[in-house]
Amino acid sequence: MMTLRQVEVIRAVMVTGTIGGAARLLNVSAPGISRLVKYTEKSLGVRFFQRQNGRYFPTAEARNIFEQINGVYEKMDDLSEIISKIGRGDLSELRIGSVPSISQVMVPRAIERVRRRYPELRIDINILKIEEAVDYLLLGRGDCVAMSYRLEHPGLDFLPLASGELFCIVPAGHELAGCKQVSAAEIIRYPLIGIDPNDPYGRIMAEIFARNKLDYDITIRARFGTTVCALVKAGLGIAVIDQFTVAHGGYPGVELLKIVEPTRFDTYIAVKRGAPLSLHIEHFIECLRSEMRAVGPGKAAPRKPDSRSRKK
């Protein structure tokens, strides 16, 4: 039986016609090629080449062997091509889900980094409500979901992403615009646009006021942060929003104010328990985690001078 190394050497001599040519092709020494050819012929009892004037010609009895050798190399080339495609992501698909707050800015930034490493990777992105995430994973529709909080479910695992904070957003030109921070007592003095108190961020917002025994009235309620931002930009009120929705200037036309009261929360990547994670999924999670932690608590609010005194 021939080893892959013997197959490689015999083919190199066949292709180049000389020992020296085979040595250059394989980037090894000529004496080593010559010894391996002689050893292979002796051990197999087959004469592969006829030597004439320093050149090597296939013998008649070895031609069938050379055909098989070429077949092996074609398979090797096919294998190399498949490995190359896998490395570029050409044969794979990354299927990710995300709640809206993380999908607005963070997911696109992470995907851009994934695309640099895997330029041919197919990517499918789904924006999901929290209650849709379980079926999305358990029914095999996707590989992972970026979540704004952790569920208790026996079929899912939750990997930590990043911590974040809530901010108060006001439209440009609002009397609070330019202030570095605002308190819950100040927020309730203005028409408040909010999200459902049953939403994870909505619960945190409600706790701010409950903790301080403050009554508040949500004059307009919206499900998603992007809608809330649009309503604030239109001058219909102010709002409390998570920092990931508005990170990196993700929604121009509104200004971010830090909230005095603590509003910290944690985010997660949900995956199906026991399901293996591909390199593409692991890299996406790594990129998303890096992007989100880069704008973690204390890093999202714009740093500009408080040029206007706060109006009471």
PDB file of C-alpha atoms in Angstrom:
ATOM      1  CA  MET A   1       0.000   0.000   0.000  1.00  0.00           C
ATOM      2  CA  MET A   2       1.240   3.483  -0.835  1.00  0.00           C
ATOM      3  CA  THR A   3       1.214   6.301   1.655  1.00  0.00           C
ATOM      4  CA  LEU A   4      -0.097   9.745   0.720  1.00  0.00           C
ATOM      5  CA  ARG A   5       3.492  10.992   0.772  1.00  0.00           C
ATOM      6  CA  GLN A   6       4.545   8.328  -1.719  1.00  0.00           C
ATOM      7  CA  VAL A   7       1.561   9.207  -3.923  1.00  0.00           C
ATOM      8  CA  GLU A   8       2.561  12.877  -3.776  1.00  0.00           C
ATOM      9  CA  VAL A   9       6.197  12.177  -4.712  1.00  0.00           C
ATOM     10  CA  ILE A  10       5.434   9.727  -7.541  1.00  0.00           C
ATOM     11  CA  ARG A  11       2.942  12.183  -9.030  1.00  0.00           C
ATOM     12  CA  ALA A  12       5.419  15.076  -8.762  1.00  0.00           C
ATOM     13  CA  VAL A  13       8.018  13.069 -10.717  1.00  0.00           C
ATOM     14  CA  MET A  14       5.382  12.070 -13.263  1.00  0.00           C
ATOM     15  CA  VAL A  15       4.298  15.691 -13.761  1.00  0.00           C
ATOM     16  CA  THR A  16       7.738  17.296 -13.933  1.00  0.00           C
ATOM     17  CA  GLY A  17       9.654  14.436 -15.602  1.00  0.00           C
ATOM     18  CA  THR A  18      12.734  14.888 -13.427  1.00  0.00           C
ATOM     19  CA  ILE A  19      13.826  14.333  -9.857  1.00  0.00           C
ATOM     20  CA  GLY A  20      14.998  17.938  -9.602  1.00  0.00           C
ATOM     21  CA  GLY A  21      11.687  19.234 -10.906  1.00  0.00           C
ATOM     22  CA  ALA A  22       9.760  17.133  -8.413  1.00  0.00           C
ATOM     23  CA  ALA A  23      11.987  18.383  -5.598  1.00  0.00           C
ATOM     24  CA  ARG A  24      11.313  22.016  -6.558  1.00  0.00           C
ATOM     25  CA  LEU A  25       7.594  21.357  -6.863  1.00  0.00           C
ATOM     26  CA  LEU A  26       7.448  19.860  -3.388  1.00  0.00           C
ATOM     27  CA  ASN A  27      10.089  22.186  -1.936  1.00  0.00           C
ATOM     28  CA  VAL A  28      12.292  19.341  -0.678  1.00  0.00           C
ATOM     29  CA  SER A  29      15.733  17.978  -1.517  1.00  0.00           C
ATOM     30  CA  ALA A  30      16.341  15.998  -4.730  1.00  0.00           C
ATOM     31  CA  PRO A  31      18.165  13.120  -2.995  1.00  0.00           C
ATOM     32  CA  GLY A  32      15.168  12.599  -0.722  1.00  0.00           C
ATOM     33  CA  ILE A  33      12.861  12.361  -3.752  1.00  0.00           C
ATOM     34  CA  SER A  34      15.175   9.894  -5.471  1.00  0.00           C
ATOM     35  CA  ARG A  35      15.433   7.660  -2.407  1.00  0.00           C
ATOM     36  CA  LEU A  36      11.661   7.620  -1.874  1.00  0.00           C
ATOM     37  CA  VAL A  37      11.013   6.701  -5.542  1.00  0.00           C
ATOM     38  CA  LYS A  38      13.481   3.801  -5.344  1.00  0.00           C
ATOM     39  CA  TYR A  39      12.083   2.640  -2.015  1.00  0.00           C
ATOM     40  CA  THR A  40       8.493   2.737  -3.304  1.00  0.00           C
ATOM     41  CA  GLU A  41       9.363   0.779  -6.456  1.00  0.00           C
ATOM     42  CA  LYS A  42      11.235  -1.827  -4.435  1.00  0.00           C
ATOM     43  CA  SER A  43       8.623  -2.217  -1.697  1.00  0.00           C
ATOM     44  CA  LEU A  44       5.725  -2.533  -4.171  1.00  0.00           C
ATOM     45  CA  GLY A  45       7.602  -4.538  -6.763  1.00  0.00           C
ATOM     46  CA  VAL A  46       6.526  -2.129  -9.486  1.00  0.00           C
ATOM     47  CA  ARG A  47       8.724  -0.096 -11.792  1.00  0.00           C
ATOM     48  CA  PHE A  48       7.112   3.312 -12.163  1.00  0.00           C
ATOM     49  CA  PHE A  49       9.586   5.072 -14.467  1.00  0.00           C
ATOM     50  CA  GLN A  50      11.874   4.474 -17.422  1.00  0.00           C
ATOM     51  CA  ARG A  51      15.006   6.614 -17.094  1.00  0.00           C
ATOM     52  CA  GLN A  52      16.291   8.169 -20.310  1.00  0.00           C
ATOM     53  CA  ASN A  53      18.882  10.946 -20.444  1.00  0.00           C
ATOM     54  CA  GLY A  54      18.050  12.149 -16.981  1.00  0.00           C
ATOM     55  CA  ARG A  55      14.305  12.242 -17.559  1.00  0.00           C
ATOM     56  CA  TYR A  56      11.685   9.960 -16.085  1.00  0.00           C
ATOM     57  CA  PHE A  57       8.945   8.468 -18.292  1.00  0.00           C
ATOM     58  CA  PRO A  58       6.049   6.379 -16.965  1.00  0.00           C
ATOM     59  CA  THR A  59       6.374   2.685 -17.708  1.00  0.00           C
ATOM     60  CA  ALA A  60       3.558   0.864 -19.463  1.00  0.00           C
ATOM     61  CA  GLU A  61       2.715  -1.231 -16.406  1.00  0.00           C
ATOM     62  CA  ALA A  62       2.502   1.864 -14.195  1.00  0.00           C
ATOM     63  CA  ARG A  63       0.067   3.873 -16.338  1.00  0.00           C
ATOM     64  CA  ASN A  64      -2.999   2.419 -14.642  1.00  0.00           C
ATOM     65  CA  ILE A  65      -1.461   3.320 -11.283  1.00  0.00           C
ATOM     66  CA  PHE A  66      -0.904   6.891 -12.479  1.00  0.00           C
ATOM     67  CA  GLU A  67      -4.557   7.153 -13.449  1.00  0.00           C
ATOM     68  CA  GLN A  68      -5.528   6.155  -9.929  1.00  0.00           C
ATOM     69  CA  ILE A  69      -2.993   8.585  -8.490  1.00  0.00           C
ATOM     70  CA  ASN A  70      -4.513  11.406 -10.534  1.00  0.00           C
ATOM     71  CA  GLY A  71      -7.934  10.355  -9.253  1.00  0.00           C
ATOM     72  CA  VAL A  72      -6.659  10.611  -5.673  1.00  0.00           C
ATOM     73  CA  TYR A  73      -5.335  14.092  -6.401  1.00  0.00           C
ATOM     74  CA  GLU A  74      -8.602  15.195  -7.901  1.00  0.00           C
ATOM     75  CA  LYS A  75     -10.328  14.091  -4.713  1.00  0.00           C
ATOM     76  CA  MET A  76      -7.682  15.932  -2.695  1.00  0.00           C
ATOM     77  CA  ASP A  77      -8.318  19.068  -4.749  1.00  0.00           C
ATOM     78  CA  ASP A  78     -12.050  18.681  -4.146  1.00  0.00           C
ATOM     79  CA  LEU A  79     -11.393  18.313  -0.431  1.00  0.00           C
ATOM     80  CA  SER A  80      -9.176  21.400  -0.407  1.00  0.00           C
ATOM     81  CA  GLU A  81     -11.837  23.391  -2.231  1.00  0.00           C
ATOM     82  CA  ILE A  82     -14.510  22.329   0.249  1.00  0.00           C
ATOM     83  CA  ILE A  83     -12.257  23.257   3.173  1.00  0.00           C
ATOM     84  CA  SER A  84     -11.581  26.621   1.549  1.00  0.00           C
ATOM     85  CA  LYS A  85     -15.288  27.249   1.040  1.00  0.00           C
ATOM     86  CA  ILE A  86     -15.994  26.367   4.655  1.00  0.00           C
ATOM     87  CA  GLY A  87     -13.278  28.801   5.716  1.00  0.00           C
ATOM     88  CA  ARG A  88     -14.975  31.549   3.681  1.00  0.00           C
ATOM     89  CA  GLY A  89     -18.405  30.541   4.954  1.00  0.00           C
ATOM     90  CA  ASP A  90     -19.613  29.661   1.447  1.00  0.00           C
ATOM     91  CA  LEU A  91     -21.321  26.414   2.470  1.00  0.00           C
ATOM     92  CA  SER A  92     -22.844  27.666   5.712  1.00  0.00           C
ATOM     93  CA  GLU A  93     -25.648  29.911   6.888  1.00  0.00           C
ATOM     94  CA  LEU A  94     -25.776  31.960  10.057  1.00  0.00           C
ATOM     95  CA  ARG A  95     -29.365  32.216  11.301  1.00  0.00           C
ATOM     96  CA  ILE A  96     -29.757  34.716  14.087  1.00  0.00           C
ATOM     97  CA  GLY A  97     -32.671  36.297  15.872  1.00  0.00           C
ATOM     98  CA  SER A  98     -32.695  39.442  17.953  1.00  0.00           C
ATOM     99  CA  VAL A  99     -35.072  41.538  19.979  1.00  0.00           C
ATOM    100  CA  PRO A 100     -35.543  44.965  18.362  1.00  0.00           C
ATOM    101  CA  SER A 101     -33.483  46.926  20.874  1.00  0.00           C
ATOM    102  CA  ILE A 102     -30.326  44.979  20.034  1.00  0.00           C
ATOM    103  CA  SER A 103     -31.056  44.561  16.327  1.00  0.00           C
ATOM    104  CA  GLN A 104     -31.203  48.285  15.583  1.00  0.00           C
ATOM    105  CA  VAL A 105     -27.503  49.133  16.004  1.00  0.00           C
ATOM    106  CA  MET A 106     -25.590  46.349  17.713  1.00  0.00           C
ATOM    107  CA  VAL A 107     -26.415  43.411  15.434  1.00  0.00           C
ATOM    108  CA  PRO A 108     -25.487  45.234  12.186  1.00  0.00           C
ATOM    109  CA  ARG A 109     -22.135  46.263  13.653  1.00  0.00           C
ATOM    110  CA  ALA A 110     -21.430  42.674  14.725  1.00  0.00           C
ATOM    111  CA  ILE A 111     -22.508  41.316  11.322  1.00  0.00           C
ATOM    112  CA  GLU A 112     -20.100  43.684   9.595  1.00  0.00           C
ATOM    113  CA  ARG A 113     -17.243  42.143  11.581  1.00  0.00           C
ATOM    114  CA  VAL A 114     -18.464  38.602  10.862  1.00  0.00           C
ATOM    115  CA  ARG A 115     -18.608  39.377   7.138  1.00  0.00           C
ATOM    116  CA  ARG A 116     -14.977  40.474   7.157  1.00  0.00           C
ATOM    117  CA  ARG A 117     -13.891  37.051   8.400  1.00  0.00           C
ATOM    118  CA  TYR A 118     -16.425  34.994   6.440  1.00  0.00           C
ATOM    119  CA  PRO A 119     -17.048  36.984   3.227  1.00  0.00           C
ATOM    120  CA  GLU A 120     -19.263  34.342   1.613  1.00  0.00           C
ATOM    121  CA  LEU A 121     -21.266  33.321   4.672  1.00  0.00           C
ATOM    122  CA  ARG A 122     -25.022  33.400   4.120  1.00  0.00           C
ATOM    123  CA  ILE A 123     -26.766  35.298   6.890  1.00  0.00           C
ATOM    124  CA  ASP A 124     -30.438  35.296   7.862  1.00  0.00           C
ATOM    125  CA  ILE A 125     -31.573  37.846  10.471  1.00  0.00           C
ATOM    126  CA  ASN A 126     -34.972  37.775  12.162  1.00  0.00           C
ATOM    127  CA  ILE A 127     -36.345  40.494  14.433  1.00  0.00           C
ATOM    128  CA  LEU A 128     -38.310  38.693  17.139  1.00  0.00           C
ATOM    129  CA  LYS A 129     -40.586  39.506  19.998  1.00  0.00           C
ATOM    130  CA  ILE A 130     -39.391  37.975  23.233  1.00  0.00           C
ATOM    131  CA  GLU A 131     -42.221  35.425  23.243  1.00  0.00           C
ATOM    132  CA  GLU A 132     -41.210  34.253  19.753  1.00  0.00           C
ATOM    133  CA  ALA A 133     -37.628  33.387  20.710  1.00  0.00           C
ATOM    134  CA  VAL A 134     -38.410  30.005  22.295  1.00  0.00           C
ATOM    135  CA  ASP A 135     -40.068  28.489  19.219  1.00  0.00           C
ATOM    136  CA  TYR A 136     -37.453  30.059  16.953  1.00  0.00           C
ATOM    137  CA  LEU A 137     -34.730  28.070  18.711  1.00  0.00           C
ATOM    138  CA  LEU A 138     -36.515  24.888  19.741  1.00  0.00           C
ATOM    139  CA  LEU A 139     -38.028  24.335  16.280  1.00  0.00           C
ATOM    140  CA  GLY A 140     -34.636  24.774  14.640  1.00  0.00           C
ATOM    141  CA  ARG A 141     -35.514  27.953  12.752  1.00  0.00           C
ATOM    142  CA  GLY A 142     -32.410  29.724  13.995  1.00  0.00           C
ATOM    143  CA  ASP A 143     -29.122  29.246  15.814  1.00  0.00           C
ATOM    144  CA  CYS A 144     -29.183  31.965  18.466  1.00  0.00           C
ATOM    145  CA  VAL A 145     -31.219  34.935  19.693  1.00  0.00           C
ATOM    146  CA  ALA A 146     -29.969  38.172  21.257  1.00  0.00           C
ATOM    147  CA  MET A 147     -32.238  38.740  24.266  1.00  0.00           C
ATOM    148  CA  SER A 148     -32.957  41.694  26.538  1.00  0.00           C
ATOM    149  CA  TYR A 149     -33.437  39.432  29.538  1.00  0.00           C
ATOM    150  CA  ARG A 150     -33.135  35.817  30.621  1.00  0.00           C
ATOM    151  CA  LEU A 151     -36.016  33.368  30.459  1.00  0.00           C
ATOM    152  CA  GLU A 152     -36.310  30.293  32.626  1.00  0.00           C
ATOM    153  CA  HIS A 153     -36.679  27.442  30.140  1.00  0.00           C
ATOM    154  CA  PRO A 154     -35.337  23.858  30.378  1.00  0.00           C
ATOM    155  CA  GLY A 155     -34.589  23.731  26.646  1.00  0.00           C
ATOM    156  CA  LEU A 156     -32.496  26.886  26.412  1.00  0.00           C
ATOM    157  CA  ASP A 157     -29.105  28.083  27.585  1.00  0.00           C
ATOM    158  CA  PHE A 158     -28.326  31.765  28.098  1.00  0.00           C
ATOM    159  CA  LEU A 159     -24.851  33.170  27.515  1.00  0.00           C
ATOM    160  CA  PRO A 160     -24.076  36.625  28.950  1.00  0.00           C
ATOM    161  CA  LEU A 161     -23.670  39.448  26.448  1.00  0.00           C
ATOM    162  CA  ALA A 162     -23.340  42.810  28.159  1.00  0.00           C
ATOM    163  CA  SER A 163     -24.823  45.087  30.783  1.00  0.00           C
ATOM    164  CA  GLY A 164     -26.588  48.280  29.834  1.00  0.00           C
ATOM    165  CA  GLU A 165     -28.489  51.247  31.228  1.00  0.00           C
ATOM    166  CA  LEU A 166     -31.631  53.153  30.397  1.00  0.00           C
ATOM    167  CA  PHE A 167     -31.470  56.774  29.287  1.00  0.00           C
ATOM    168  CA  CYS A 168     -33.975  59.551  29.049  1.00  0.00           C
ATOM    169  CA  ILE A 169     -34.324  60.843  25.500  1.00  0.00           C
ATOM    170  CA  VAL A 170     -35.673  64.247  24.573  1.00  0.00           C
ATOM    171  CA  PRO A 171     -36.148  65.966  21.214  1.00  0.00           C
ATOM    172  CA  ALA A 172     -33.617  68.514  20.032  1.00  0.00           C
ATOM    173  CA  GLY A 173     -34.504  71.935  21.418  1.00  0.00           C
ATOM    174  CA  HIS A 174     -36.325  70.531  24.439  1.00  0.00           C
ATOM    175  CA  GLU A 175     -35.786  72.477  27.661  1.00  0.00           C
ATOM    176  CA  LEU A 176     -33.949  69.479  29.135  1.00  0.00           C
ATOM    177  CA  ALA A 177     -31.655  69.190  26.098  1.00  0.00           C
ATOM    178  CA  GLY A 178     -28.063  69.854  27.056  1.00  0.00           C
ATOM    179  CA  CYS A 179     -28.448  68.594  30.622  1.00  0.00           C
ATOM    180  CA  LYS A 180     -26.065  65.825  31.597  1.00  0.00           C
ATOM    181  CA  GLN A 181     -28.566  63.943  33.739  1.00  0.00           C
ATOM    182  CA  VAL A 182     -32.152  63.947  34.849  1.00  0.00           C
ATOM    183  CA  SER A 183     -34.030  62.447  37.788  1.00  0.00           C
ATOM    184  CA  ALA A 184     -37.220  60.416  37.833  1.00  0.00           C
ATOM    185  CA  ALA A 185     -39.003  63.351  39.507  1.00  0.00           C
ATOM    186  CA  GLU A 186     -38.025  65.603  36.607  1.00  0.00           C
ATOM    187  CA  ILE A 187     -39.018  63.065  33.947  1.00  0.00           C
ATOM    188  CA  ILE A 188     -42.649  62.870  35.128  1.00  0.00           C
ATOM    189  CA  ARG A 189     -43.082  66.639  34.638  1.00  0.00           C
ATOM    190  CA  TYR A 190     -43.267  66.085  30.870  1.00  0.00           C
ATOM    191  CA  PRO A 191     -45.531  64.040  28.580  1.00  0.00           C
ATOM    192  CA  LEU A 192     -44.089  60.545  28.746  1.00  0.00           C
ATOM    193  CA  ILE A 193     -43.863  58.120  25.851  1.00  0.00           C
ATOM    194  CA  GLY A 194     -43.269  54.594  27.038  1.00  0.00           C
ATOM    195  CA  ILE A 195     -43.149  50.934  26.285  1.00  0.00           C
ATOM    196  CA  ASP A 196     -45.305  48.250  27.846  1.00  0.00           C
ATOM    197  CA  PRO A 197     -44.519  47.811  31.590  1.00  0.00           C
ATOM    198  CA  ASN A 198     -44.498  44.046  30.931  1.00  0.00           C
ATOM    199  CA  ASP A 199     -41.521  44.513  28.602  1.00  0.00           C
ATOM    200  CA  PRO A 200     -38.151  44.001  30.369  1.00  0.00           C
ATOM    201  CA  TYR A 201     -37.139  47.635  29.873  1.00  0.00           C
ATOM    202  CA  GLY A 202     -40.676  48.753  30.684  1.00  0.00           C
ATOM    203  CA  ARG A 203     -40.454  47.017  34.048  1.00  0.00           C
ATOM    204  CA  ILE A 204     -37.187  48.771  34.854  1.00  0.00           C
ATOM    205  CA  MET A 205     -38.718  52.112  33.878  1.00  0.00           C
ATOM    206  CA  ALA A 206     -41.760  51.446  36.077  1.00  0.00           C
ATOM    207  CA  GLU A 207     -39.504  50.496  38.992  1.00  0.00           C
ATOM    208  CA  ILE A 208     -37.741  53.875  38.791  1.00  0.00           C
ATOM    209  CA  PHE A 209     -40.980  55.658  39.573  1.00  0.00           C
ATOM    210  CA  ALA A 210     -42.322  53.051  42.000  1.00  0.00           C
ATOM    211  CA  ARG A 211     -39.109  53.168  44.017  1.00  0.00           C
ATOM    212  CA  ASN A 212     -39.537  56.918  44.441  1.00  0.00           C
ATOM    213  CA  LYS A 213     -43.322  56.661  44.943  1.00  0.00           C
ATOM    214  CA  LEU A 214     -43.948  58.829  41.911  1.00  0.00           C
ATOM    215  CA  ASP A 215     -47.118  58.739  39.873  1.00  0.00           C
ATOM    216  CA  TYR A 216     -46.559  58.829  36.146  1.00  0.00           C
ATOM    217  CA  ASP A 217     -48.734  58.816  33.076  1.00  0.00           C
ATOM    218  CA  ILE A 218     -47.698  57.281  29.759  1.00  0.00           C
ATOM    219  CA  THR A 219     -49.567  59.411  27.234  1.00  0.00           C
ATOM    220  CA  ILE A 220     -48.395  57.322  24.261  1.00  0.00           C
ATOM    221  CA  ARG A 221     -47.407  53.668  24.457  1.00  0.00           C
ATOM    222  CA  ALA A 222     -45.345  51.916  21.760  1.00  0.00           C
ATOM    223  CA  ARG A 223     -43.993  48.370  21.514  1.00  0.00           C
ATOM    224  CA  PHE A 224     -40.549  49.000  20.012  1.00  0.00           C
ATOM    225  CA  GLY A 225     -37.774  51.429  20.844  1.00  0.00           C
ATOM    226  CA  THR A 226     -37.436  52.708  17.289  1.00  0.00           C
ATOM    227  CA  THR A 227     -41.079  53.809  17.357  1.00  0.00           C
ATOM    228  CA  VAL A 228     -40.546  55.490  20.718  1.00  0.00           C
ATOM    229  CA  CYS A 229     -37.557  57.389  19.311  1.00  0.00           C
ATOM    230  CA  ALA A 230     -39.559  58.526  16.297  1.00  0.00           C
ATOM    231  CA  LEU A 231     -42.347  59.815  18.541  1.00  0.00           C
ATOM    232  CA  VAL A 232     -39.858  61.711  20.711  1.00  0.00           C
ATOM    233  CA  LYS A 233     -38.155  63.192  17.657  1.00  0.00           C
ATOM    234  CA  ALA A 234     -41.571  64.419  16.488  1.00  0.00           C
ATOM    235  CA  GLY A 235     -41.860  66.398  19.731  1.00  0.00           C
ATOM    236  CA  LEU A 236     -44.693  64.343  21.234  1.00  0.00           C
ATOM    237  CA  GLY A 237     -42.994  63.802  24.569  1.00  0.00           C
ATOM    238  CA  ILE A 238     -39.901  62.404  26.231  1.00  0.00           C
ATOM    239  CA  ALA A 239     -39.092  58.770  26.928  1.00  0.00           C
ATOM    240  CA  VAL A 240     -36.932  56.260  28.749  1.00  0.00           C
ATOM    241  CA  ILE A 241     -35.055  54.005  26.345  1.00  0.00           C
ATOM    242  CA  ASP A 242     -32.278  51.422  26.476  1.00  0.00           C
ATOM    243  CA  GLN A 243     -28.838  52.609  25.482  1.00  0.00           C
ATOM    244  CA  PHE A 244     -28.325  49.967  22.766  1.00  0.00           C
ATOM    245  CA  THR A 245     -31.189  51.293  20.645  1.00  0.00           C
ATOM    246  CA  VAL A 246     -29.593  54.742  20.474  1.00  0.00           C
ATOM    247  CA  ALA A 247     -25.887  53.813  20.627  1.00  0.00           C
ATOM    248  CA  HIS A 248     -23.478  55.319  18.089  1.00  0.00           C
ATOM    249  CA  GLY A 249     -26.033  57.958  17.132  1.00  0.00           C
ATOM    250  CA  GLY A 250     -28.373  55.187  16.064  1.00  0.00           C
ATOM    251  CA  TYR A 251     -31.314  57.558  16.162  1.00  0.00           C
ATOM    252  CA  PRO A 252     -30.401  61.166  15.260  1.00  0.00           C
ATOM    253  CA  GLY A 253     -32.691  63.970  16.311  1.00  0.00           C
ATOM    254  CA  VAL A 254     -32.922  62.974  19.974  1.00  0.00           C
ATOM    255  CA  GLU A 255     -30.594  63.739  22.865  1.00  0.00           C
ATOM    256  CA  LEU A 256     -29.586  61.302  25.595  1.00  0.00           C
ATOM    257  CA  LEU A 257     -29.704  62.213  29.270  1.00  0.00           C
ATOM    258  CA  LYS A 258     -28.319  59.971  31.986  1.00  0.00           C
ATOM    259  CA  ILE A 259     -30.904  59.002  34.598  1.00  0.00           C
ATOM    260  CA  VAL A 260     -29.868  59.653  38.198  1.00  0.00           C
ATOM    261  CA  GLU A 261     -31.550  56.520  39.517  1.00  0.00           C
ATOM    262  CA  PRO A 262     -29.921  53.113  38.795  1.00  0.00           C
ATOM    263  CA  THR A 263     -31.298  51.411  35.679  1.00  0.00           C
ATOM    264  CA  ARG A 264     -28.742  48.705  34.979  1.00  0.00           C
ATOM    265  CA  PHE A 265     -29.849  45.557  33.113  1.00  0.00           C
ATOM    266  CA  ASP A 266     -28.214  42.493  31.564  1.00  0.00           C
ATOM    267  CA  THR A 267     -28.538  41.034  28.063  1.00  0.00           C
ATOM    268  CA  TYR A 268     -27.989  37.495  26.828  1.00  0.00           C
ATOM    269  CA  ILE A 269     -27.592  35.226  23.824  1.00  0.00           C
ATOM    270  CA  ALA A 270     -30.069  32.363  23.934  1.00  0.00           C
ATOM    271  CA  VAL A 271     -29.200  29.035  22.278  1.00  0.00           C
ATOM    272  CA  LYS A 272     -30.855  25.637  22.204  1.00  0.00           C
ATOM    273  CA  ARG A 273     -29.552  23.538  25.064  1.00  0.00           C
ATOM    274  CA  GLY A 274     -27.165  20.838  23.897  1.00  0.00           C
ATOM    275  CA  ALA A 275     -26.948  22.126  20.323  1.00  0.00           C
ATOM    276  CA  PRO A 276     -23.352  22.483  19.078  1.00  0.00           C
ATOM    277  CA  LEU A 277     -22.317  26.001  18.092  1.00  0.00           C
ATOM    278  CA  SER A 278     -20.537  26.426  14.774  1.00  0.00           C
ATOM    279  CA  LEU A 279     -17.463  28.615  14.441  1.00  0.00           C
ATOM    280  CA  HIS A 280     -19.629  31.176  12.649  1.00  0.00           C
ATOM    281  CA  ILE A 281     -22.100  31.375  15.540  1.00  0.00           C
ATOM    282  CA  GLU A 282     -19.321  31.587  18.116  1.00  0.00           C
ATOM    283  CA  HIS A 283     -17.651  34.374  16.154  1.00  0.00           C
ATOM    284  CA  PHE A 284     -20.925  36.294  15.833  1.00  0.00           C
ATOM    285  CA  ILE A 285     -21.526  36.019  19.582  1.00  0.00           C
ATOM    286  CA  GLU A 286     -17.980  37.194  20.262  1.00  0.00           C
ATOM    287  CA  CYS A 287     -18.413  40.184  17.917  1.00  0.00           C
ATOM    288  CA  LEU A 288     -21.814  41.128  19.325  1.00  0.00           C
ATOM    289  CA  ARG A 289     -20.555  40.877  22.896  1.00  0.00           C
ATOM    290  CA  SER A 290     -17.562  43.073  22.042  1.00  0.00           C
ATOM    291  CA  GLU A 291     -19.719  45.722  20.347  1.00  0.00           C
ATOM    292  CA  MET A 292     -22.212  45.858  23.197  1.00  0.00           C
ATOM    293  CA  ARG A 293     -19.623  45.968  25.956  1.00  0.00           C
ATOM    294  CA  ALA A 294     -17.888  48.840  24.179  1.00  0.00           C
ATOM    295  CA  VAL A 295     -20.945  51.004  24.891  1.00  0.00           C
ATOM    296  CA  GLY A 296     -21.678  49.583  28.318  1.00  0.00           C
ATOM    297  CA  PRO A 297     -22.831  51.533  31.360  1.00  0.00           C
ATOM    298  CA  GLY A 298     -21.351  55.019  31.503  1.00  0.00           C
ATOM    299  CA  LYS A 299     -20.142  54.953  27.897  1.00  0.00           C
ATOM    300  CA  ALA A 300     -23.236  55.708  25.825  1.00  0.00           C
ATOM    301  CA  ALA A 301     -24.219  59.256  26.788  1.00  0.00           C
ATOM    302  CA  PRO A 302     -22.575  61.988  24.715  1.00  0.00           C
ATOM    303  CA  ARG A 303     -19.938  63.948  26.556  1.00  0.00           C
ATOM    304  CA  LYS A 304     -20.684  67.593  25.869  1.00  0.00           C
ATOM    305  CA  PRO A 305     -20.609  70.632  28.165  1.00  0.00           C
ATOM    306  CA  ASP A 306     -23.725  71.548  30.098  1.00  0.00           C
ATOM    307  CA  SER A 307     -23.962  74.914  28.355  1.00  0.00           C
ATOM    308  CA  ARG A 308     -27.484  75.633  29.573  1.00  0.00           C
ATOM    309  CA  SER A 309     -28.645  75.656  33.162  1.00  0.00           C
ATOM    310  CA  ARG A 310     -31.435  73.260  33.930  1.00  0.00           C
ATOM    311  CA  LYS A 311     -34.815  74.948  33.937  1.00  0.00           C
ATOM    312  CA  LYS A 312     -37.094  74.210  36.802  1.00  0.00           C
TER     313      LYS A 312
END
